[in-house]
Coordinates of C-alpha atoms and ligand atoms in Angstrom, one line a residue:
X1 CA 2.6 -4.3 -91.0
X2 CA 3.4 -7.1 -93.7
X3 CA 7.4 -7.9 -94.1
X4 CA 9.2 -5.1 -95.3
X5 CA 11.5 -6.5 -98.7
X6 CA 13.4 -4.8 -101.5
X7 CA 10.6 -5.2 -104.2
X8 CA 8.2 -4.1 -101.3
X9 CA 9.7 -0.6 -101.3
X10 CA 9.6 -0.3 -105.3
X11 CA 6.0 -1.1 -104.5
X12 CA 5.8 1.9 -102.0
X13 CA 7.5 4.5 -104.8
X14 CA 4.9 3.5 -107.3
X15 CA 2.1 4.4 -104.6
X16 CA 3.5 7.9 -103.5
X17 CA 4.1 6.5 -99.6
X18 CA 7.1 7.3 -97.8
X19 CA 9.7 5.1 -96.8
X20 CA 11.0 5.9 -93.1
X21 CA 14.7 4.3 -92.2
X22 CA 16.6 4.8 -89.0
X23 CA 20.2 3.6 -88.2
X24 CA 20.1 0.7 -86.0
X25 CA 23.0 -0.7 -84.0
X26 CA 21.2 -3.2 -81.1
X27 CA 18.6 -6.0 -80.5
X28 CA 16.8 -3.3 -78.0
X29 CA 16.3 -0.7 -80.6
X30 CA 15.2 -3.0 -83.6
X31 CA 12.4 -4.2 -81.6
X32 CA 11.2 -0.6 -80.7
X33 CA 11.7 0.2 -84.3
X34 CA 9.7 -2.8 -85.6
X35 CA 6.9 -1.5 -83.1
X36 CA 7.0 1.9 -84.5
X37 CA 6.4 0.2 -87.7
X38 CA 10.2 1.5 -89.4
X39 CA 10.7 0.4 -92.8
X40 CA 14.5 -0.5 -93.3
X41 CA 16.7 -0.6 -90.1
X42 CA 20.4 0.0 -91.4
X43 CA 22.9 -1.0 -89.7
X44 CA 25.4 1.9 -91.0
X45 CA 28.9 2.0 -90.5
X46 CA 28.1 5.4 -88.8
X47 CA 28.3 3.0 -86.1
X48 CA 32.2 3.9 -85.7
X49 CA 31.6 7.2 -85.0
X50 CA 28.2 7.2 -82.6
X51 CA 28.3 4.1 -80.5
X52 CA 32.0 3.0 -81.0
X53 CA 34.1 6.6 -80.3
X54 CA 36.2 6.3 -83.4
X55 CA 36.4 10.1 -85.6
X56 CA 35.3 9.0 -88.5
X57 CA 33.6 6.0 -90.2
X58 CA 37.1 4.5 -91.9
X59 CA 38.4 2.1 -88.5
X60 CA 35.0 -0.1 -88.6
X61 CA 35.8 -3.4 -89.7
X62 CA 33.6 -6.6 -90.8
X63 CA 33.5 -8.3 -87.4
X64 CA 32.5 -5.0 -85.5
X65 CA 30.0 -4.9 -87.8
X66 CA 28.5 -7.9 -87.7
X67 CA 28.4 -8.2 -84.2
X68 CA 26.2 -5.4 -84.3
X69 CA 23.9 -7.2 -87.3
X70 CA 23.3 -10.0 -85.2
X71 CA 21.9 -7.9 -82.5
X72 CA 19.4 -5.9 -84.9
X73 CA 18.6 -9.1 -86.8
X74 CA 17.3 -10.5 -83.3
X75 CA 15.2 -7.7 -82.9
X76 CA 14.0 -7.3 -85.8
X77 CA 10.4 -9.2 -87.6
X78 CA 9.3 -6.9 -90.0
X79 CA 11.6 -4.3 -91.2
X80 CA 14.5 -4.9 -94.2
X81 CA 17.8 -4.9 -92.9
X82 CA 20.7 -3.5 -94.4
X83 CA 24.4 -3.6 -93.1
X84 CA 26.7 -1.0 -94.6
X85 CA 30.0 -2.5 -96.1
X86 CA 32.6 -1.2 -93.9
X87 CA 36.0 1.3 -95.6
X88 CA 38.1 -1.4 -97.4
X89 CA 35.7 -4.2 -97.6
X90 CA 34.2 -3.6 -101.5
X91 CA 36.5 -1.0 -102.9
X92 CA 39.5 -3.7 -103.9
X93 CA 38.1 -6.0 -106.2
X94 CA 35.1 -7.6 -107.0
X95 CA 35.0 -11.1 -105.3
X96 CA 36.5 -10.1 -102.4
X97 CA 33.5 -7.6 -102.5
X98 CA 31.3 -10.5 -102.9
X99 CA 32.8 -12.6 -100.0
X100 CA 32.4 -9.8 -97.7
X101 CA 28.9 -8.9 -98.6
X102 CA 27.7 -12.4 -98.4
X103 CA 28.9 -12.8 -94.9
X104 CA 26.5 -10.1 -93.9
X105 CA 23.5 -11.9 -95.6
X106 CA 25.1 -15.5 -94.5
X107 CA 26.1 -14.9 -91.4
X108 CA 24.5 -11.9 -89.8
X109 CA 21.1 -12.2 -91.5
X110 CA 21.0 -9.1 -92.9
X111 CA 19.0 -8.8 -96.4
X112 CA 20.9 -6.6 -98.3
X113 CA 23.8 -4.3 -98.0
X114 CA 24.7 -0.7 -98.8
X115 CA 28.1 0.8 -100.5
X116 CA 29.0 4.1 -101.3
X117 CA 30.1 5.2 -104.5
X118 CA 29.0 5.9 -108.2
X119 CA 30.3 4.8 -111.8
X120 CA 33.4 3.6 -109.8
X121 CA 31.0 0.2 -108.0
X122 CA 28.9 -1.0 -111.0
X123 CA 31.3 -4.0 -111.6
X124 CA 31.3 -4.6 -108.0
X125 CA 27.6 -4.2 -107.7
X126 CA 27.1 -6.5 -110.5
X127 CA 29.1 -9.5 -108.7
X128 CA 27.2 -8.8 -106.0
X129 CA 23.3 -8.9 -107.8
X130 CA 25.0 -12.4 -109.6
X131 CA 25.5 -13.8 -106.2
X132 CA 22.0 -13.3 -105.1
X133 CA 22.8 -9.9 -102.8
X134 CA 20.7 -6.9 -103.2
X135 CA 22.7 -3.7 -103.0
X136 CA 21.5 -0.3 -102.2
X137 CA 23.6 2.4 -103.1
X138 CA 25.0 5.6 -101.7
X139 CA 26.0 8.7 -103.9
X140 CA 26.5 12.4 -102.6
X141 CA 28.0 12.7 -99.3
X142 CA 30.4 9.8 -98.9
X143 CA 31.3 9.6 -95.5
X144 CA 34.7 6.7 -96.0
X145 CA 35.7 9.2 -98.8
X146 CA 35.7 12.3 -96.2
X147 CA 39.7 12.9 -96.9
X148 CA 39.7 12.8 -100.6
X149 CA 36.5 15.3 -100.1
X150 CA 38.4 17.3 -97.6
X151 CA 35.2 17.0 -95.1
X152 CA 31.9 16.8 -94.6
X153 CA 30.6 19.2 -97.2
X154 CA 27.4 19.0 -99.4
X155 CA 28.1 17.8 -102.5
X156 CA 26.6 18.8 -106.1
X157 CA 26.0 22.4 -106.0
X158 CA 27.9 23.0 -108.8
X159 CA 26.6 22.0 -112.6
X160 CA 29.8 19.8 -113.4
X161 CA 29.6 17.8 -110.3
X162 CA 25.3 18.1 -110.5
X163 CA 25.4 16.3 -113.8
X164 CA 27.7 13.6 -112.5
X165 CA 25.4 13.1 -109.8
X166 CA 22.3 12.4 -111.7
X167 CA 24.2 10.2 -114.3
X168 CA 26.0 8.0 -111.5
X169 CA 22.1 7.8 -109.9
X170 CA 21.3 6.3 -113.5
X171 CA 24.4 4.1 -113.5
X172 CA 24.0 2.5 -110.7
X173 CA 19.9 1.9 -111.4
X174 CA 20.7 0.4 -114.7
X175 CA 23.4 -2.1 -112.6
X176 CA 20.4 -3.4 -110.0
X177 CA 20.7 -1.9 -107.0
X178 CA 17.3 -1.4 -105.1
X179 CA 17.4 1.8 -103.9
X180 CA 20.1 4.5 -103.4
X181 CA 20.7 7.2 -100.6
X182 CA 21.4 10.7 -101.5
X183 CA 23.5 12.1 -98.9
X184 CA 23.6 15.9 -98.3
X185 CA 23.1 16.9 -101.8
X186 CA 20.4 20.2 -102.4
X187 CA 16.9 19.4 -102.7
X188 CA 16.8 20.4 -106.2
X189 CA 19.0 18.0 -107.5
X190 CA 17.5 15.4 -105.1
X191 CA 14.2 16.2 -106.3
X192 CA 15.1 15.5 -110.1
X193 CA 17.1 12.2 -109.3
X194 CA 14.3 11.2 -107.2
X195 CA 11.8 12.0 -110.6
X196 CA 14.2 10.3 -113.4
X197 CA 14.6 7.2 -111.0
X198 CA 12.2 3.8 -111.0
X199 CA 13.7 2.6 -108.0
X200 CA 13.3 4.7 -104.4
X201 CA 15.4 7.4 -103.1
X202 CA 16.3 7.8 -99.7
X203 CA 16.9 11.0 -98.5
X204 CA 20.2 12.2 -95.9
X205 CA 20.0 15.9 -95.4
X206 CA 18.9 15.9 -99.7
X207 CA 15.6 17.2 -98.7
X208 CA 11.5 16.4 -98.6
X209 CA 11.3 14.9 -102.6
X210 CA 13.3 11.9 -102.4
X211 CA 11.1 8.9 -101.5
X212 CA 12.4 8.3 -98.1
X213 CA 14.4 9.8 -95.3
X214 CA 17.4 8.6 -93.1
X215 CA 18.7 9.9 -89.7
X216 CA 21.2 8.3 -87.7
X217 CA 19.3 7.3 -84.6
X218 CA 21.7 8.9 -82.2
X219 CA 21.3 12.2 -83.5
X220 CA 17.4 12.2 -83.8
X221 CA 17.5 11.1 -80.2
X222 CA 19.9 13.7 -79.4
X223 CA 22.7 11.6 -78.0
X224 CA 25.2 12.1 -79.6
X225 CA 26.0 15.9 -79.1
X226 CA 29.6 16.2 -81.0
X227 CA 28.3 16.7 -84.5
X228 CA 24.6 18.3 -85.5
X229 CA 24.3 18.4 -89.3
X230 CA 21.5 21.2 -90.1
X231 CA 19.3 18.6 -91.6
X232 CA 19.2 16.8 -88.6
X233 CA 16.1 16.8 -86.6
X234 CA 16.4 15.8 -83.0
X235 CA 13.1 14.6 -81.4
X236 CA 13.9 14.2 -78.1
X237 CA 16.4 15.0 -76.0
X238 CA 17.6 11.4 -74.3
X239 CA 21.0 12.6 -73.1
X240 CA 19.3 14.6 -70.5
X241 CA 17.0 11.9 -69.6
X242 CA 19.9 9.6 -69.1
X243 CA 22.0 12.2 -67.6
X244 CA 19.1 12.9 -65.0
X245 CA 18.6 9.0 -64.0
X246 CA 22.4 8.3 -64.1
X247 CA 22.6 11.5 -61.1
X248 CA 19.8 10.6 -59.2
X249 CA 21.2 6.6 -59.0
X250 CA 24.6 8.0 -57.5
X251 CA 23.1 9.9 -55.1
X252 CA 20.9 7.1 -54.4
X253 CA 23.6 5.1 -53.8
X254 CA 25.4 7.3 -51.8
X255 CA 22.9 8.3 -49.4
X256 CA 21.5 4.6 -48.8
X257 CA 17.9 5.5 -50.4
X258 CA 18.8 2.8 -52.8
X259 CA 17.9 -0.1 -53.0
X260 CA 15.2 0.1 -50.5
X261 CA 12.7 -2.7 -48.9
X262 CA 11.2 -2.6 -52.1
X263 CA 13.7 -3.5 -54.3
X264 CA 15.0 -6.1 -52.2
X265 CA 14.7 -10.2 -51.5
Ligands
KIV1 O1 26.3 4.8 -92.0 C1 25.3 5.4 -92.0 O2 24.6 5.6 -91.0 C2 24.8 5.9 -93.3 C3 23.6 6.8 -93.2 C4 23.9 8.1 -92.7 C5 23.0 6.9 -94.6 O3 25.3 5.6 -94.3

């Protein structure tokens, strides 16, 4: 698999083929991910919430974030990063929107970087395309906006709010980003974004016609068992793996059994 880039995936729309992302947190899992030939690794801010304990995405900051970039950017070869702009880092103006986004590129080496929002961003989204960072946008289900939405609900099921939808997916096309997600909107709406759009979409819980999907790794692998969205597919069920190695090296321990001859100098 060549290098995976942001004109690559336009490339990939225009032929009909899938684009297959994964959240990505660690050096570890990038390099399994590159082997499994994954398109775009993104590091998302879900990251509070699945491998950092806090409720909700909002506490992430910049630096937690970019540790975490550094790790997949050593893992990764082939796939296009993107780090998600943490809750407070784009939404006061512009430049600082710029400074913080090209820290990301600059100093954690990823190659773009996602924000949520619609009409609200295309200033920021411009200063950010006239500093040389691609942006991929975010629309729907916006997770740092879960208060003002008063939860996790699916968004755009009524005409007022539909139409918004597919106008702020034309908004922010027209500004430069790359590629947007559609998060948790219904299939039908997805599936006419996906059609009046030239760049990809990419698909969270909006259904098989946008032009790629997203899970957040944790939740495909189930492990993390606090919060399973019905669009979520789990693959595997790595808890109980873990679980089941984690008892049997206590009661190795405890008994003696290990480490053995084996397993020592
Ligand atoms: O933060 C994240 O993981 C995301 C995906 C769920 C799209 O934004």
């Amino acid at each position: 698999m060549g290098k995976v880039t942001t004109t690559s995936l336009l490339t990939k729309k225009q032929a009909k083929q899938k684009i297959a992302v994964l959240t990505c947190y660690d050096y570890p899992t990038a390099r399994l991910m590159n082997e499994a030939g994954i398109d775009i690794l993104l590091v998302g801010d879900t990251l509070a919430m699945v491998v950092l304990g806090y409720e909700t995405t909002l506490p992430v900051t910049i630096e937690e974030m970019l540790h975490h970039v550094k790790a997949v950017k050593r893992g990764n070869k082939n796939a296009l990063i993107v780090a998600d702009m943490p809750y407070l880092s784009y939404q006061i103006k512009p430049s600082e929107a710029v400074r913080n986004a090209g820290r990301f590129l600059k100093e954690g080496g990823a190659e773009a970087v996602k924000i949520e929002g619609g009409r609200e961003m295309i200033k920021t989204i411009k200063a950010m395309l006239d500093a040389d960072i691609p942006v991929m946008g975010h629309i729907g289900l916006t997770p740092q906006a879960v208060h003002k939405m008063g939860g996790y609900k699916v968004q755009g099921r009524e005409n007022v709010q539909a139409e918004r939808l597919k106008q702020d997916a034309l908004l922010l096309q027209e500004a430069g980003v790359f590629s947007i997600v559609l998060e948790s909107v219904p299939w039908q709406l997805a599936k006419e974004i996906t059609a009046s759009l030239a760049i990809p979409t990419i698909s969270c819980g909006a259904g098989k016609y946008c032009d790629g999907q997203v899970l957040v790794t944790p939740d495909m692998l189930g492990l993390f068992p606090d919060f399973k969205p019905k669009f979520v597919k789990q693959y595997v069920d790595v808890r109980k793996i873990m679980l089941k190695a984690f008892k049997q090296y206590k009661q190795e321990v405890e008994s003696g059994k290990f480490p053995d001859k084996k397993h020592s100098y």
